[in-house]
XYZ file of C-alpha atoms in Angstrom:
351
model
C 46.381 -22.517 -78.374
C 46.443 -23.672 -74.680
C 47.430 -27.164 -73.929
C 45.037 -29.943 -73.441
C 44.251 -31.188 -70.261
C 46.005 -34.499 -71.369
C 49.112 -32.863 -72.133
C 48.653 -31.127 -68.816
C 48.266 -34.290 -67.092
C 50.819 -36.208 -69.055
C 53.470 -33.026 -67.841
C 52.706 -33.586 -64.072
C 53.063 -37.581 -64.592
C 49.207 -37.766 -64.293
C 49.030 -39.832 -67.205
C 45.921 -41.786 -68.536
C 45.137 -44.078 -71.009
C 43.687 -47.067 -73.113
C 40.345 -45.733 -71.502
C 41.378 -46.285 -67.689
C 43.873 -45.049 -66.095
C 47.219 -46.115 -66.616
C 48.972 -44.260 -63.711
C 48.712 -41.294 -61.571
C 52.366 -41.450 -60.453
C 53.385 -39.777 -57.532
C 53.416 -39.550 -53.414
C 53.221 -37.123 -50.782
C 56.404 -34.541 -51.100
C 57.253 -33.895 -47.791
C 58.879 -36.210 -44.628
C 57.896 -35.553 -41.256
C 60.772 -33.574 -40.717
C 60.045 -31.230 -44.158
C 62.653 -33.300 -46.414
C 62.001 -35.332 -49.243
C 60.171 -38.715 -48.549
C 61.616 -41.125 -50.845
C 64.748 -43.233 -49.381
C 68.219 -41.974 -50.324
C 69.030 -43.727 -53.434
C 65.211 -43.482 -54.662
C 63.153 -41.372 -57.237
C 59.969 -39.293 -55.108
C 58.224 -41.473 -57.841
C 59.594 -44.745 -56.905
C 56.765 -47.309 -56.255
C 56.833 -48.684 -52.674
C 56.646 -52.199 -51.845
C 54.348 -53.025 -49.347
C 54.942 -55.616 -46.833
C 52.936 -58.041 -47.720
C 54.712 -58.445 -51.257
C 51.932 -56.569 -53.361
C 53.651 -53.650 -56.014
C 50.251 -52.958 -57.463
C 49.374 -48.630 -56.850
C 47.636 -46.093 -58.249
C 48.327 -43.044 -56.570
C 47.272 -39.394 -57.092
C 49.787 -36.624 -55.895
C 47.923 -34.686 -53.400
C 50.006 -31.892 -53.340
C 48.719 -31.265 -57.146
C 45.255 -31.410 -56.215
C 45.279 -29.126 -53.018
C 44.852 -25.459 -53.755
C 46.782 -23.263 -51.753
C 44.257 -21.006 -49.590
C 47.012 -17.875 -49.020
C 46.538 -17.694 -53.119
C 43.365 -18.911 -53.952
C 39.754 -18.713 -52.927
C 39.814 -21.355 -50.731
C 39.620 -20.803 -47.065
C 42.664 -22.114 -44.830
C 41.623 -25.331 -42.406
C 39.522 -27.028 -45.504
C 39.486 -30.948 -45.423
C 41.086 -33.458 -47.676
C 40.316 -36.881 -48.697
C 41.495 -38.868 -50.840
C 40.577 -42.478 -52.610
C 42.802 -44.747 -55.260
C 39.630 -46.340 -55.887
C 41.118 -48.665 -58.571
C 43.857 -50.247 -55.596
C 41.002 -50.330 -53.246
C 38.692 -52.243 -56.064
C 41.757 -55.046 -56.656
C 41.862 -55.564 -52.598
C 37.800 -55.647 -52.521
C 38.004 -59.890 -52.292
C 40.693 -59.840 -49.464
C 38.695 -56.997 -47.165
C 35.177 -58.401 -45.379
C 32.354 -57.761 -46.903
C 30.975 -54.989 -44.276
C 34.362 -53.115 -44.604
C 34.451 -52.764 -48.426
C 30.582 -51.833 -48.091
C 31.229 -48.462 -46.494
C 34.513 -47.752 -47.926
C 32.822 -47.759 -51.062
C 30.170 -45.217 -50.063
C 33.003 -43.135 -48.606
C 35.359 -43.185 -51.471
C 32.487 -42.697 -54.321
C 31.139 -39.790 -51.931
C 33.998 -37.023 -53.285
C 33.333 -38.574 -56.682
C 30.345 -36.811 -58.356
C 28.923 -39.907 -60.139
C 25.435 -38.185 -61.570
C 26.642 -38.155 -65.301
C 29.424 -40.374 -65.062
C 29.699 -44.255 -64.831
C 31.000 -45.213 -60.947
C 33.300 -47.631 -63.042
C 34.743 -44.878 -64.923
C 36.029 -43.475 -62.039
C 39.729 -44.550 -61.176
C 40.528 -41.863 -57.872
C 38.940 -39.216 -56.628
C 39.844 -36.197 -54.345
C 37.404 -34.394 -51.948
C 38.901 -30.785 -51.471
C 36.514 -29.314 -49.110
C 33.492 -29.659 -50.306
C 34.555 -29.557 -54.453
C 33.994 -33.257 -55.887
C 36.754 -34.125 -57.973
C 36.561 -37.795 -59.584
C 39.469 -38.657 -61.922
C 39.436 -41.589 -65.048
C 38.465 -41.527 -68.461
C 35.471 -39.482 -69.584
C 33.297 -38.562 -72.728
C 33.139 -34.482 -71.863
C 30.588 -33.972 -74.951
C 28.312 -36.622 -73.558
C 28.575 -35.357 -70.270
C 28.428 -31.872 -71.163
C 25.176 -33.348 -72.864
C 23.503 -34.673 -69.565
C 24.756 -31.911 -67.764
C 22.859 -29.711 -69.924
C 19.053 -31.746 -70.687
C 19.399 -31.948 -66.780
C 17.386 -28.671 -64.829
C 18.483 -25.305 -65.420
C 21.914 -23.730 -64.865
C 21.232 -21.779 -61.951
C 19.546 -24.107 -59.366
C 22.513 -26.729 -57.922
C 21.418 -30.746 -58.922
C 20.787 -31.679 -55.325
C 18.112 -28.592 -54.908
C 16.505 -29.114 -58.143
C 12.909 -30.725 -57.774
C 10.095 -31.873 -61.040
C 7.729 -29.094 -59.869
C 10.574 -26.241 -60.794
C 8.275 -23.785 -63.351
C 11.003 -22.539 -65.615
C 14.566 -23.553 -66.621
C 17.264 -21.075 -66.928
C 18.718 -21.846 -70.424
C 22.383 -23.178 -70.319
C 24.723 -20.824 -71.919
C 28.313 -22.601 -73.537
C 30.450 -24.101 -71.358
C 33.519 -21.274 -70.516
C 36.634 -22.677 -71.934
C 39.709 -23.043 -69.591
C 43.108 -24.895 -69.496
C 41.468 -28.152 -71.279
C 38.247 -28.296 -69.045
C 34.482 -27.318 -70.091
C 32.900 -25.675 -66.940
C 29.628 -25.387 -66.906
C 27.424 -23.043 -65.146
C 28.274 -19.927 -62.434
C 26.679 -20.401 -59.209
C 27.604 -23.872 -59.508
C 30.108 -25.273 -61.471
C 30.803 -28.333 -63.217
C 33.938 -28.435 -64.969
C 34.990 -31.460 -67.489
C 37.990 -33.144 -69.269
C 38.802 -36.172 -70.548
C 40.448 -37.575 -67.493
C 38.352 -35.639 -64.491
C 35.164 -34.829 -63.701
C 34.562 -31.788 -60.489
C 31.722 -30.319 -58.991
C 32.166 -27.594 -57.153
C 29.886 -25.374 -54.961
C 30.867 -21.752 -53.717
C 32.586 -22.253 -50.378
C 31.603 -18.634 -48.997
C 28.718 -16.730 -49.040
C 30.114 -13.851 -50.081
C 32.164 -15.344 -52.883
C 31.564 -14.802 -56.560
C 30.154 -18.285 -57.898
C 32.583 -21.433 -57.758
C 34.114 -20.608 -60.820
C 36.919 -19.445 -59.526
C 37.261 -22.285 -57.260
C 36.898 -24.852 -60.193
C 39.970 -22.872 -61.765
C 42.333 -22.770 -58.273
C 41.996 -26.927 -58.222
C 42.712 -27.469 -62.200
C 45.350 -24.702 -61.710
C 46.641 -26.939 -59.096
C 46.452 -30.229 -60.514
C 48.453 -28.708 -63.629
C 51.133 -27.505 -61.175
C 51.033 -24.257 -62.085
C 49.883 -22.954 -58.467
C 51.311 -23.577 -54.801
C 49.796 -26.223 -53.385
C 48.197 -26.486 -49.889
C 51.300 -27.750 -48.286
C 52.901 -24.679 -49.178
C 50.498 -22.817 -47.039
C 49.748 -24.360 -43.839
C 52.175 -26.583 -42.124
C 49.677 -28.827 -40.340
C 48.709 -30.168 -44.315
C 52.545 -30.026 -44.657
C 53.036 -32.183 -41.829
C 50.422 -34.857 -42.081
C 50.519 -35.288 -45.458
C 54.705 -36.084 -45.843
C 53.558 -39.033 -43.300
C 52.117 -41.209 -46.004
C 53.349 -42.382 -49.152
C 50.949 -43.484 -52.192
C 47.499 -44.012 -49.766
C 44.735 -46.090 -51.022
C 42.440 -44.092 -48.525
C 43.098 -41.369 -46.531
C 41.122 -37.933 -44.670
C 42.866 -35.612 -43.145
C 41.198 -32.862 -41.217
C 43.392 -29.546 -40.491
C 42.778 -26.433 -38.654
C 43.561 -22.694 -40.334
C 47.137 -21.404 -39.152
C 45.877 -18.397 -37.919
C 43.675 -20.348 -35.587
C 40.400 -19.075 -37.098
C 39.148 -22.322 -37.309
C 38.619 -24.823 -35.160
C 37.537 -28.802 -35.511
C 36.596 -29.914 -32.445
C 39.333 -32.602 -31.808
C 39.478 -34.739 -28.387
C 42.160 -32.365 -26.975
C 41.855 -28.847 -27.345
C 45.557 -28.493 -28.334
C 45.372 -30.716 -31.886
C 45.246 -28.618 -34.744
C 44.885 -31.336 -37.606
C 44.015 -34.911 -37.698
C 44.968 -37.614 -40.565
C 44.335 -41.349 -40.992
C 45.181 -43.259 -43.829
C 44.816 -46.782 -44.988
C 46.996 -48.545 -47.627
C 46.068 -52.516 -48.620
C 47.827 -54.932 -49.563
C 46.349 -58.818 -50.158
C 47.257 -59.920 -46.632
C 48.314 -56.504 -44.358
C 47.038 -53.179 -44.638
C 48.974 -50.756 -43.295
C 47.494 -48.064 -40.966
C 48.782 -43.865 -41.112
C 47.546 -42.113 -37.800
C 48.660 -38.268 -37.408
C 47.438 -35.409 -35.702
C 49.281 -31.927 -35.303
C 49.689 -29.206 -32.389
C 50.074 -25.196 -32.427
C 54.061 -25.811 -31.466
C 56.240 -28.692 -30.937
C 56.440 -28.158 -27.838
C 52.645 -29.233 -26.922
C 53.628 -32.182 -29.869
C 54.277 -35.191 -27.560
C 54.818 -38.550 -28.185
C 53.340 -39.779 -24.916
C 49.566 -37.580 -25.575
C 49.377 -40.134 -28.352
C 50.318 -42.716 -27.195
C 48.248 -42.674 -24.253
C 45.372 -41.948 -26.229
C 46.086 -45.499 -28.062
C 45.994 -47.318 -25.049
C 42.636 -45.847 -23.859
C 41.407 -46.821 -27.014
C 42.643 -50.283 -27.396
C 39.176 -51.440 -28.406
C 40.090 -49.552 -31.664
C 43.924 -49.747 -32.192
C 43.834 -53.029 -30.250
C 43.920 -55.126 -33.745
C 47.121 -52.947 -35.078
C 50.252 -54.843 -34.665
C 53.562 -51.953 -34.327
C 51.703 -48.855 -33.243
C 55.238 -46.658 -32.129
C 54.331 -43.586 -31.580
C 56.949 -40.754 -33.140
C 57.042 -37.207 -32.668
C 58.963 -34.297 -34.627
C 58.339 -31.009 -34.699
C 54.419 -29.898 -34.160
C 53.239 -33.485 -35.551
C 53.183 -36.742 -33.822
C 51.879 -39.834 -35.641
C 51.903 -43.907 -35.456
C 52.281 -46.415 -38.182
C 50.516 -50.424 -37.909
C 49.267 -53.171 -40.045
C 45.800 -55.009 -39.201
C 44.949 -58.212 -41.796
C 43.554 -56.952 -44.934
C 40.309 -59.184 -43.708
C 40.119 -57.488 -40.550
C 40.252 -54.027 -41.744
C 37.507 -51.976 -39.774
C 37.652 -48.373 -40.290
C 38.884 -47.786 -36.633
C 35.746 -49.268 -35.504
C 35.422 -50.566 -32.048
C 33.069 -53.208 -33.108
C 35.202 -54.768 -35.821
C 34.170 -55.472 -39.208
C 31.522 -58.498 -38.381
C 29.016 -55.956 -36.454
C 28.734 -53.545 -39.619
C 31.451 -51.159 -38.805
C 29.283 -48.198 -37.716
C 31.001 -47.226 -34.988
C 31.862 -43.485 -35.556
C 35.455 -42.739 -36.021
């Protein structure tokens, strides 16, 4: 009989309970530099303490979420983002009101919330463009609503009233703890996390088999992205235990390309973590070689945008290898998204 998905999550240190989630233990498992990135002396699960005296975290391992694209359907150069929406909920009084108002439509964005209470939802992942919202969850009564709502084969945000017939529902494929639910387009359900996932190519077979590459992921029984593409590697071993964070790489093979400000960067990252007075600022973008990886491209690039990084007290700008990134702290209350305009003008300028 195959494990639960509890037991699954319980084995990775993804462990939930009293109907919220107790802990999703874990950081980022790489340093700049490819070692570990807990002090000597220190677990990788030791809990940080963040400047401003706060201990309080819930963090989600990325690198158990991230599916590997060299072994699994997804295509290399896919986007991350990630939100500890619980830590980001206990900081909501100490961030203005403007702020918290679009974080909150950004960090509920990767979690699908059509059959499942917002404030059920603890953390959720975007990984590419598969939803992935993590907390504690009645599958039978969303496997219920999932299937009194349109027909299997039409996605939820195509469906409209005047569709003439329904395509019956057949019973949800059983795999590694999770219900998954339809072919085309697949929702897959536990007690502890909720995905919906969409085929990410057109020639691929349904997203079934990209519902399966993330829960084969977050079980740790599959490399993770890190272990494929060392821009991810890179960015990601910047930050430890991020409240909010998007990182944006480019395919190693250079057969995909974002559009950054220089045509050089091959990956971009920011991340936020809050505390009641500071919140401290992750900024990280990668290059083809460490040779094009300089400190001063960066660093420049601050300075032109002071407007932005102007509030950020300690921006040093570090290089190693092909990644170069900066580290600040900005008052919780002033917290703007990188906007030019500052919380009090409705953050809207675009990042």
């Amino acid at each position: 009989m195959p494990r639960s998905r509890r037991s699954l999550l319980e084995a990775t240190g993804l462990a939930l309970g009293g109907g919220a989630l107790a802990t999703l233990a874990g950081c980022t498992s790489t340093s700049p530099t490819g070692g570990a990135s807990s002090p000597a002396g220190s677990s990788p699960t030791d809990e940080p303490t963040p400047a401003d005296g706060t201990t309080e975290s819930v963090s989600v391992d990325l690198a158990q979420w991230l599916p590997n694209p060299a072994s699994s359907p997804f295509r290399d150069g896919y986007s991350v983002r990630l939100f500890d929406i619980a830590a980001i909920r206990r900081h909501r009084e100490a961030m203005h009101e403007n702020a918290y108002r679009r974080l909150e439509r950004e960090m509920l964005y990767p979690a699908p919330d059509r059959y499942v209470d917002a404030a059920d939802i603890a953390a959720s992942v975007g990984v590419g463009d598969a939803r992935v919202a993590i907390g504690s969850f009645d599958p039978d009564a969303i496997g219920e609503r999932i299937t009194s709502d349109g027909d299997s084969s039409t996605p939820t945000a195509e469906r409209t009233p005047t569709t003439p017939t329904r395509t019956p529902w057949s019973e949800p494929e059983q795999y590694e703890g999770f219900d998954l639910y339809g072919t085309e387009y697949v929702y897959a359900v536990s007690e502890d996390v909720f995905m919906e996932v969409s085929p990410m190519r057109p020639e691929s077979d349904g997203a079934g088999p990209y519902a399966k590459a993330i829960i084969d992921a977050g079980a740790g029984e599959a490399a993770s992205y890190a272990n494929g593409n060392a821009y991810v590697d890179a960015m990601l071993g910047t930050v430890d235990d991020p409240h909010a964070l998007w990182c944006y790489p480019e395919a190693m093979d250079g057969s995909t390309t974002r559009g950054f400000r220089a045509d050089e960067i091959t990956g971009g990252l920011k991340s936020w973590r809050f505390g009641t007075e500071t919140t401290h600022l992750t900024f990280a973008n990668t290059y083809a070689d460490a040779e094009a990886a300089e400190a001063e491209k960066l660093a420049s690039y601050i300075e032109s945008e002071s407007d932005r990084f102007g509030p950020y007290d300690g921006l040093d700008v570090e290089a190693s290898g092909r990644l170069v990134w900066t580290d600040g702290d900005i008052p919780t209350g002033e917290f703007d998204h990188l906007s030019a305009s500052g919380p009090e003008d409705g953050v809207t300028t675009p990042n």
